[in-house]
Coordinates of C-alpha atoms in Angstrom, one line a residue:
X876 CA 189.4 64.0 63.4
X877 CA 187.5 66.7 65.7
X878 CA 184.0 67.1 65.6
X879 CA 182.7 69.4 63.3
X880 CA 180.7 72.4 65.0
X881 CA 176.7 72.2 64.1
X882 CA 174.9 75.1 63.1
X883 CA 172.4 77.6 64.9
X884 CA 169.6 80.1 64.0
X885 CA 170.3 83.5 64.3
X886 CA 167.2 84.3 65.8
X887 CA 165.3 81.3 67.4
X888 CA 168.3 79.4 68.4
X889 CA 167.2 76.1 66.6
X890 CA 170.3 73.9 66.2
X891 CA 171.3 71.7 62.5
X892 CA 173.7 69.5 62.3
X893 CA 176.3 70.1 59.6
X894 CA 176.0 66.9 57.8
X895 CA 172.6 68.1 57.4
X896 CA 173.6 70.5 55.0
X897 CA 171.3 73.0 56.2
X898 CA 171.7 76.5 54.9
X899 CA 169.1 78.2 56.4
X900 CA 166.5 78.0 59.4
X901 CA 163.0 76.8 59.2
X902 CA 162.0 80.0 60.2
X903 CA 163.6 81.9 57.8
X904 CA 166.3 83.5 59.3
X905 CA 170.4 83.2 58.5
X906 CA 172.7 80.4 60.3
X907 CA 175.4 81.0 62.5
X908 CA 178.2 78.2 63.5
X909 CA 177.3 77.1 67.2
X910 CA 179.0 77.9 70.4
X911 CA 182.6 78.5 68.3
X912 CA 184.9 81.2 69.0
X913 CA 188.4 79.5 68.7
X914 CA 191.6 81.5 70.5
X915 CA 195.0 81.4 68.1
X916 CA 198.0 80.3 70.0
X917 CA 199.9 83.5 69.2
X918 CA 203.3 82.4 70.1
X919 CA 203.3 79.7 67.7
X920 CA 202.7 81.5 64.7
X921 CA 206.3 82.5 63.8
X922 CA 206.5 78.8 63.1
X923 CA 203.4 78.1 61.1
X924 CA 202.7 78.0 57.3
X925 CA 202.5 80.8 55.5
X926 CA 198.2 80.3 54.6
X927 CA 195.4 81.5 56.6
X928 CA 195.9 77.9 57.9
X929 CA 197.8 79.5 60.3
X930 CA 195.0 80.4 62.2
X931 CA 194.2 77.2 62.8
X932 CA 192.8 77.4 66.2
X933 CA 189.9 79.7 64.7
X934 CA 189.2 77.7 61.9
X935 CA 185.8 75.1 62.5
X936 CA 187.3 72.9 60.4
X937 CA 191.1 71.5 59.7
X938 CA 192.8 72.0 56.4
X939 CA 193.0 69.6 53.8
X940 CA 196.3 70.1 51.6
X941 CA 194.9 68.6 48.4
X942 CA 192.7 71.5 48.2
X943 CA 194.4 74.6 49.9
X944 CA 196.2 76.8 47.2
X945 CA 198.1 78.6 49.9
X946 CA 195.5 81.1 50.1
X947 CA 196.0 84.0 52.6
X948 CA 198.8 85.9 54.1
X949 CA 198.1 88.5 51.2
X950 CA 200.1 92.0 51.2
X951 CA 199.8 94.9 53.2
X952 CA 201.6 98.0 52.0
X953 CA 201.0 101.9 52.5
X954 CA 199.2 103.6 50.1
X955 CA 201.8 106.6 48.0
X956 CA 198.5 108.8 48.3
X957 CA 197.4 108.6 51.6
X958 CA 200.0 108.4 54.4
X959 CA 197.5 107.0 56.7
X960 CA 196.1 104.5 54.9
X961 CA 197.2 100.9 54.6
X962 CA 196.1 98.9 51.4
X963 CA 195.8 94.7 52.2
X964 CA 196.0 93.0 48.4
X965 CA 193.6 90.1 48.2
X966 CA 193.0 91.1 44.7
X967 CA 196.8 88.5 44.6
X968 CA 194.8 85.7 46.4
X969 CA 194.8 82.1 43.8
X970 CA 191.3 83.6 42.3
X971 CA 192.2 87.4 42.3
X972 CA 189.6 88.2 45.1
X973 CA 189.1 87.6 48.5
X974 CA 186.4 85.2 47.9
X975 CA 189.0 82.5 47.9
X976 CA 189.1 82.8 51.9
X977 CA 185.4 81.3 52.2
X978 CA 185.7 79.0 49.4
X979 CA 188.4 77.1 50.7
X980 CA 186.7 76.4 53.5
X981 CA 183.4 75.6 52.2
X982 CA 185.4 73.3 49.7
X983 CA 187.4 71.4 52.5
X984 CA 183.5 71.0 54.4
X985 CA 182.0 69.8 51.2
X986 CA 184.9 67.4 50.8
X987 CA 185.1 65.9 54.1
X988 CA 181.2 65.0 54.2
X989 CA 181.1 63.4 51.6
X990 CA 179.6 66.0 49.1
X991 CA 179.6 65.2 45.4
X992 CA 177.3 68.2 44.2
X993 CA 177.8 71.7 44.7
X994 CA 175.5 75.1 43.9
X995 CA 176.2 78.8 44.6
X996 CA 175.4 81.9 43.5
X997 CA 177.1 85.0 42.9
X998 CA 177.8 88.3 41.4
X999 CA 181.0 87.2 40.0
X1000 CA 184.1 86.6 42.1
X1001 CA 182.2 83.9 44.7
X1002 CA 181.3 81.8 41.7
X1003 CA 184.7 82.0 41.0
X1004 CA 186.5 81.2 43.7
X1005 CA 183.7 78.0 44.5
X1006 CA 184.4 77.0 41.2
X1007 CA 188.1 77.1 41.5
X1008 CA 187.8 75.3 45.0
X1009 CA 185.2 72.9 44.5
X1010 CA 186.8 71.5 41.2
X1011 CA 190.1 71.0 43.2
X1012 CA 188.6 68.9 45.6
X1013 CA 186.7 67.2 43.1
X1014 CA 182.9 68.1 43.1
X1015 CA 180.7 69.1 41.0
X1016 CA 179.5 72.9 41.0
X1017 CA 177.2 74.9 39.5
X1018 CA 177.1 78.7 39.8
X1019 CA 173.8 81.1 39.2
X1020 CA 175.2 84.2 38.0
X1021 CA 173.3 87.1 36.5
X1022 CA 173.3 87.4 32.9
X1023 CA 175.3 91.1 32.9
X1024 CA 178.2 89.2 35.0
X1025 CA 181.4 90.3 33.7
X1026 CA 182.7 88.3 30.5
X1027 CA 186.1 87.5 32.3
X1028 CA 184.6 86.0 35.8
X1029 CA 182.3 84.3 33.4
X1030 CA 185.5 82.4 31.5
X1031 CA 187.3 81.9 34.6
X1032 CA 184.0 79.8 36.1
X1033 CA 184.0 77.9 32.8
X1034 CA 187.8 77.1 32.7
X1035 CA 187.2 75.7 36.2
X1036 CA 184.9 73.4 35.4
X1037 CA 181.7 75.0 36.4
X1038 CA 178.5 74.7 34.9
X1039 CA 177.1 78.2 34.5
X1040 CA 173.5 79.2 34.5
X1041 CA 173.2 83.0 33.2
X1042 CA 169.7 84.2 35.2
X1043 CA 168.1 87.2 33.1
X1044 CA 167.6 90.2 35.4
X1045 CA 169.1 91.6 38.7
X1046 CA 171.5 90.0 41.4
X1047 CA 168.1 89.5 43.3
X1048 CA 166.7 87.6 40.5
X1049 CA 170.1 85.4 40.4
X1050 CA 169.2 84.7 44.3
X1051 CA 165.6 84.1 43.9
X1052 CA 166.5 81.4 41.2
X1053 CA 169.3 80.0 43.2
X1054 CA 167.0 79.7 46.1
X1055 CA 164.5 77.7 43.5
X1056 CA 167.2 75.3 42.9
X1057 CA 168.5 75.0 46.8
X1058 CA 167.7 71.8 48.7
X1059 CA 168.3 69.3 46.3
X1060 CA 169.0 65.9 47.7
X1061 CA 172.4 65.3 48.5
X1062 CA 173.2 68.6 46.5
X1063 CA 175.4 71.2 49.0
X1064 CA 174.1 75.0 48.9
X1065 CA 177.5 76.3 49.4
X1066 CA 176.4 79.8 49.8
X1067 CA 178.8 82.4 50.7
X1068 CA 176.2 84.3 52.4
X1069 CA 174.0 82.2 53.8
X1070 CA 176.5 79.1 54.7
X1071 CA 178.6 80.3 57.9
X1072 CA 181.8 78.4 57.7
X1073 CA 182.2 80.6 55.1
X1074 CA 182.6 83.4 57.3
X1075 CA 185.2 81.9 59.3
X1076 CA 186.9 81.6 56.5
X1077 CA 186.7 85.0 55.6
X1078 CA 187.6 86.2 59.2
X1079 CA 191.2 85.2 58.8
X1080 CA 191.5 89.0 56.7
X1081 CA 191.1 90.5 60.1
X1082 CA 194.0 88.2 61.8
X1083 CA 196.1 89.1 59.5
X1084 CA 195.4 92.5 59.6
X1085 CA 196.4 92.1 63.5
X1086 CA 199.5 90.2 62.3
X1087 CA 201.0 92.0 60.1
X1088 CA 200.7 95.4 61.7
X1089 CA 202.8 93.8 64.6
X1090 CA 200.0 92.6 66.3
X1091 CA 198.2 95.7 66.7
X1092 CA 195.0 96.7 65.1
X1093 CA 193.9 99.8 63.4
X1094 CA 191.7 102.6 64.3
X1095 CA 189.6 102.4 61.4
X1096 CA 188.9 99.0 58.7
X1097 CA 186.9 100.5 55.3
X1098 CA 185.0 97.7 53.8
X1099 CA 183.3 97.3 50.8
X1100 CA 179.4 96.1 51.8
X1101 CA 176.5 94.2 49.2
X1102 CA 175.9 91.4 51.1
X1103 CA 178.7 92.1 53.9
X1104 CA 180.9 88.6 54.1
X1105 CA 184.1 90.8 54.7
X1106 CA 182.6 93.3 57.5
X1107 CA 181.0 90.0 59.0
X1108 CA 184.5 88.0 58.7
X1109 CA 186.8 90.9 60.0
X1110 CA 184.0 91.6 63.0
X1111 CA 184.5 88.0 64.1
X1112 CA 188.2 88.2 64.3
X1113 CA 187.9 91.5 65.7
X1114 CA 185.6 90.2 68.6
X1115 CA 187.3 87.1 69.1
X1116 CA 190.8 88.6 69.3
X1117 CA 189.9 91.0 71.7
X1118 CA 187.9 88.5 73.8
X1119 CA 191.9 86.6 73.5
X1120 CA 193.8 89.8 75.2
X1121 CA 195.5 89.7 72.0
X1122 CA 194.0 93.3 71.0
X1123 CA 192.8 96.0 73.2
X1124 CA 190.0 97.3 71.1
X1125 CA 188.2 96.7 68.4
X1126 CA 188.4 99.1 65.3
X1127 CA 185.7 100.9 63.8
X1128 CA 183.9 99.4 61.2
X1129 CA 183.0 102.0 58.0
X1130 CA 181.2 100.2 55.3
X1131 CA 181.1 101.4 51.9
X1132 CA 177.9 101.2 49.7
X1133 CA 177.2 102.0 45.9
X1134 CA 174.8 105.3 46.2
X1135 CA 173.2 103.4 43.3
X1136 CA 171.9 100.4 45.7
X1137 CA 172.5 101.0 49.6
X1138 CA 170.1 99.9 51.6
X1139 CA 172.5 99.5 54.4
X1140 CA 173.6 103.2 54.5
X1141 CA 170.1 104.2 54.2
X1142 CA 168.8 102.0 57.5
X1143 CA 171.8 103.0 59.6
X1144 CA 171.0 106.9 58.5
X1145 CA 167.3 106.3 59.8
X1146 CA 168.3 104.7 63.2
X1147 CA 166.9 100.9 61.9
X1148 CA 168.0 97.8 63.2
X1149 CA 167.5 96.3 59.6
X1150 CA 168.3 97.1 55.5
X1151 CA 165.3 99.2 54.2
X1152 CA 163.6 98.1 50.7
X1153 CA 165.5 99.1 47.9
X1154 CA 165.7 99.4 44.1
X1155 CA 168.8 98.6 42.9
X1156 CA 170.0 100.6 40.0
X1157 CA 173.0 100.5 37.6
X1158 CA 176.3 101.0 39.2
X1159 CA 179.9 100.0 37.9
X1160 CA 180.1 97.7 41.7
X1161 CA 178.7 95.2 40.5
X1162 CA 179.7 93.3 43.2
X1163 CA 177.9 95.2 45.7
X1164 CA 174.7 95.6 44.2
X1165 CA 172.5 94.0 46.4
X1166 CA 169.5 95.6 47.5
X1167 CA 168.4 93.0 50.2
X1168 CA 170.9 91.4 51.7
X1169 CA 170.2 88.3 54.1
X1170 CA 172.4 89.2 56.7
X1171 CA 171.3 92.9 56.8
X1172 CA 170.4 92.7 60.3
X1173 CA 173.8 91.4 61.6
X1174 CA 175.9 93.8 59.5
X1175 CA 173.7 96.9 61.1
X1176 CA 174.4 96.0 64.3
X1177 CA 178.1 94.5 64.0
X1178 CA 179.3 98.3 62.4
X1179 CA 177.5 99.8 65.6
X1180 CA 178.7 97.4 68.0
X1181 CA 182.2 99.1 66.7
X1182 CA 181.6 102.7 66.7
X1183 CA 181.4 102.8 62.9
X1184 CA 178.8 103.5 60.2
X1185 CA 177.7 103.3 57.0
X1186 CA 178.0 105.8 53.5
X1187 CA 177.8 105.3 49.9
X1188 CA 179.9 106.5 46.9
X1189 CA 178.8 107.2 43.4
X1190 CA 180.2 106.0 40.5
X1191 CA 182.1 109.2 39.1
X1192 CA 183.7 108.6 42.6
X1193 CA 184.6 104.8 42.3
X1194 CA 185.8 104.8 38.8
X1195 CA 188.2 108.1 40.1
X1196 CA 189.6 105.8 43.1
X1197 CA 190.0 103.0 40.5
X1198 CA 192.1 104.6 38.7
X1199 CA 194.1 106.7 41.0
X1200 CA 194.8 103.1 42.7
X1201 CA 195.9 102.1 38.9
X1202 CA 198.5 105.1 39.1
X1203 CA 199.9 103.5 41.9
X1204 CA 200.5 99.8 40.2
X1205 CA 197.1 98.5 41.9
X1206 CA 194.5 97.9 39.3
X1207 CA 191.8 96.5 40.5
X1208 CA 187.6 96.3 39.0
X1209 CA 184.9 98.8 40.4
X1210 CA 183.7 96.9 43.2
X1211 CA 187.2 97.0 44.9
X1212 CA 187.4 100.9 44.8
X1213 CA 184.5 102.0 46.4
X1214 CA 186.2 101.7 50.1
X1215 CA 189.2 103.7 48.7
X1216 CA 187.2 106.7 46.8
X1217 CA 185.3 107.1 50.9
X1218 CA 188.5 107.5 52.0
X1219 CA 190.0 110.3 49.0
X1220 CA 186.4 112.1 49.9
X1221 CA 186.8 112.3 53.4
X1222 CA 190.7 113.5 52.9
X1223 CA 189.1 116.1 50.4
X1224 CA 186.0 116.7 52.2
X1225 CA 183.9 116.5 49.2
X1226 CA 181.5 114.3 51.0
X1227 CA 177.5 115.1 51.4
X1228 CA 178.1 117.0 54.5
X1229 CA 174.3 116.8 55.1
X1230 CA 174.5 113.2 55.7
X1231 CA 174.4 112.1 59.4
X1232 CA 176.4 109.0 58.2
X1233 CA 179.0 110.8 56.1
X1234 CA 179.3 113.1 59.2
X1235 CA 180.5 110.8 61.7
X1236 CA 182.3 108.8 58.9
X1237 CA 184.6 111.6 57.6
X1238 CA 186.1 111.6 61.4
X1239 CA 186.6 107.6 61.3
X1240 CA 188.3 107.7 57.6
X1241 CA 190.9 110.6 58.5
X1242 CA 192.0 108.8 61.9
X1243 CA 195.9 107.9 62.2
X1244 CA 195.4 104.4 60.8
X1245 CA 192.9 103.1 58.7
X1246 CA 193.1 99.4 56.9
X1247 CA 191.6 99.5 53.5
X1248 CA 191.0 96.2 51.6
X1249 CA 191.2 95.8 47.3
X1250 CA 189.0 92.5 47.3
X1251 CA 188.9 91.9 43.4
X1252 CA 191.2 92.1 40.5
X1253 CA 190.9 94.5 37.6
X1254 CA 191.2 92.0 34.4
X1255 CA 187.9 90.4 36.3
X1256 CA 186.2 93.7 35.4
X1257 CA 188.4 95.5 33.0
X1258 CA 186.1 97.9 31.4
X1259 CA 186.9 101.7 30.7
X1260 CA 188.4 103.3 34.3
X1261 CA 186.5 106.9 33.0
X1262 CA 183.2 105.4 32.3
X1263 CA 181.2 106.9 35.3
X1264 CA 177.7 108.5 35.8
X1265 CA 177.7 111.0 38.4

C-alpha cells in the first residue's frame, strides 16, 4: 500500500507525520499535505468508475470500497435563467451536500490508521457527512454543532450514529469548544477545516468541473465562502491541472459572503493579506457564518492568485435566489443560494456599485461561462423561502 503523504505547516514549514494525527502546527498556524500535487492520467478516465475515485492520481490516499458511497460525478446542467451560467448539483451527493467529498476521505484516513474515535465540528452539513462516513467505516464520531443548527441536519447526525453535543452560542463558540475537546489520546480531530486531506477530497469538484465541460474550464467559478473548503478544494485542482497541460488557465475565483458575517470580503476590499475581526450577525447562511475562519489567509490570497474577488449578499437577496432556483426544480437551503443571488445581481446590476469588490466582481459574474455550485439540500434547511431581512 503507498505511503501515506505527512503533513506540513503553512507557515514555518514544520513537518507531522500523518499517523500522528496532528491537526494543527505547534505554532499555531493551519496544515497543508506535504510535497503532493498528483497529475490524473487523463486518457484513462473514459474507463474509470463513475466516483471522484476516478481522480485517483490526485487523491493522497487510495479508496476503500467498504466506505465509498459512490460519491462524486454530481450533475452539471444550465441554469433556464441565466444562459451563461452552469449549475453543478452536489446538493444529490449520498449526504445532500458537498461535504461528502472531504468526508470520505477523512473516513478512508481514519480507517486505514487504525482510528477508533472520531470528533468534528460543524455548522451542519460537515457533521453530517463525517457522521454518515465515519459510521460506515465503523468509528465512533462525535460532532459539536451549535445549538441553532437546523432540526433536520440535527436528525440526520443522530440517525447516523453520531453523538451530538449542542454548544450554546455562535459557530465560533462551537469551535472554541471543539478545540477544548481536540487532542484526546488516540481520538482523530477530523476537521474539515483544519485536517488537509480533506481538501483533496474536496478538490475533485474542480476536476469534474474540467471533465464534464469537455475538458475545458470556465471563465468564472462562484463559490460560497465561511470557512472556504470549496474555494480551497477547486484552487487546488485548478493549480494542479494547469501545472498538468490539461487546462490553459485558471478561472477566476468570486467568493460569496453573507453581508451579515464577511470578514473575507471586508479584508480583500481593504487590500489585507488576512480576514479582519468580525461580529457575526444573524443570517439565513448558516453555513457560512463564520467570522474567523482559520484558513483566512490562504483563501485571500488563492482568489487573488486567480484574478477574482470577494462580495457579500444580504438575506432578502439569498432567500430570492433560493427560491427562484426552487422555480426551476432545484431546492436547495440558504447557504447554497448565496453564490447564485451574486450572480442574478450582477445580471441586474443591483449590486452596491460603490463597492471596489462588487466592481470588479459584476465583470467576473457576467463573463461567457461561469460554474456555480448548490452545495446543500433544501429539506436540510427547509424553512420559509420569503423569510428575509434586508
Amino acid at each position: 500500500m503507498p505511503a501515506l503523504p505527512d503533513l506540513v505547516c503553512s507557515e514555518c514549514a514544520a513537518v507531522y507525520p500523518v499517523e500522528s494525527l496532528a491537526w494543527q502546527c505547534a505554532c499555531g498556524a493551519t496544515l497543508d499535505v506535504v510535497d503532493f500535487a498528483g497529475t490524473v492520467d487523463a486518457a484513462a478516465l473514459a474507463g474509470r468508475e463513475t466516483s471522484l475515485w476516478r481522480y485517483a492520481e490526485a487523491l493522497p490516499i487510495a479508496v476503500d470500497p467498504a466506505i465509498s458511497l459512490g460519491e462524486g460525478l454530481s450533475p452539471l446542467v444550465p441554469s433556464l435563467a441565466l444562459a451563461h451560467v452552469q449549475l453543478k448539483l452536489d446538493f444529490l451527493l449520498p449526504t445532500l451536500s458537498f461535504k461528502d467529498r472531504g468526508a470520505v476521505v477523512l473516513a478512508t484516513l481514519a480507517k486505514r490508521l487504525g482510528v477508533t474515535q472520531a470528533m468534528v465540528d460543524s455548522s451542519g452539513n460537515a457533521g453530517t457527512a463525517m457522521a454518515a462516513y465515519f459510521g460506515r467505516a465503523g468509528i465512533g464520531c462525535t460532532v459539536y454543532v451549535p445549538e441553532s443548527t437546523s432540526p433536520g441536519k440535527l436528525a440526520q447526525m443522530r440517525a447516523h450514529g453520531a453523538t451530538v453535543e449542542l454548544v450554546p452560542g455562535s459557530r465560533a463558540d462551537t469551535s472554541a469548544a471543539a478545540l477544548r475537546a481536540a487532542g484526546q489520546p488516540g481520538v482523530m480531530y477530523a476537521s474539515h477545516v483544519y485536517h488537509p486531506y480533506f481538501l483533496h477530497g474536496v478538490k475533485t469538484y474542480g476536476y469534474e468541473i474540467w471533465e464534464q465541460r469537455g475538458r475545458s474550464l470556465p471563465e468564472t467559478v462562484v463559490v460560497p465562502v465561511g470557512n472556504g473548503t470549496l474555494l480551497l478544494g477547486c484552487y487546488l485542482a485548478f493549480r494542479e491541472l494547469v501545472a498538468a497541460g490539461l487546462a490553459e488557465r485558471m478561472p477566476r475565483l468570486c467568493a460569496v459572503q453573507a453581508s451579515a458575517c464577511s470578514p473575507l470580503e471586508q479584508a480583500m476590499a481593504q487590500g489585507l493579506d488576512a480576514p479582519v475581526a468580525v461580529q457575526s450577525g444573524a443570517t439565513i447562511a448558516e453555513g457560512i457564518a463564520i467570522a474567523a475562519p482559520p484558513r483566512g489567509k490562504q483563501i485571500l490570497a488563492a482568489v487573488r492568485a486567480t484574478g477574482g474577488t470577494i462580495i457579500s449578499v444580504t438575506d432578502r437577496q439569498t432567500a430570492a435566489a433560493r427560491q427562484e432556483l426552487a422555480d426551476e426544480g432545484l431546492f436547495v437551503e440558504p447557504t447554497s443560494a448565496v453564490s447564485f443571488a451574486a450572480v442574478r445581481a450582477a445580471a441586474d446590476q443591483t449590486f452596491d456599485f460603490d463597492s471596489p469588490t462588487w466592481t470588479t466582481a459584476a465583470t467576473l459574474l457576467t463573463a461567457c461561462s461561469v460554474v456555480v455550485p448548490l452545495c446543500g439540500a433544501g429539506l436540510k434547511s427547509p424553512g420559509d423561502t420569503t423569510r428575509a431581512q434586508a
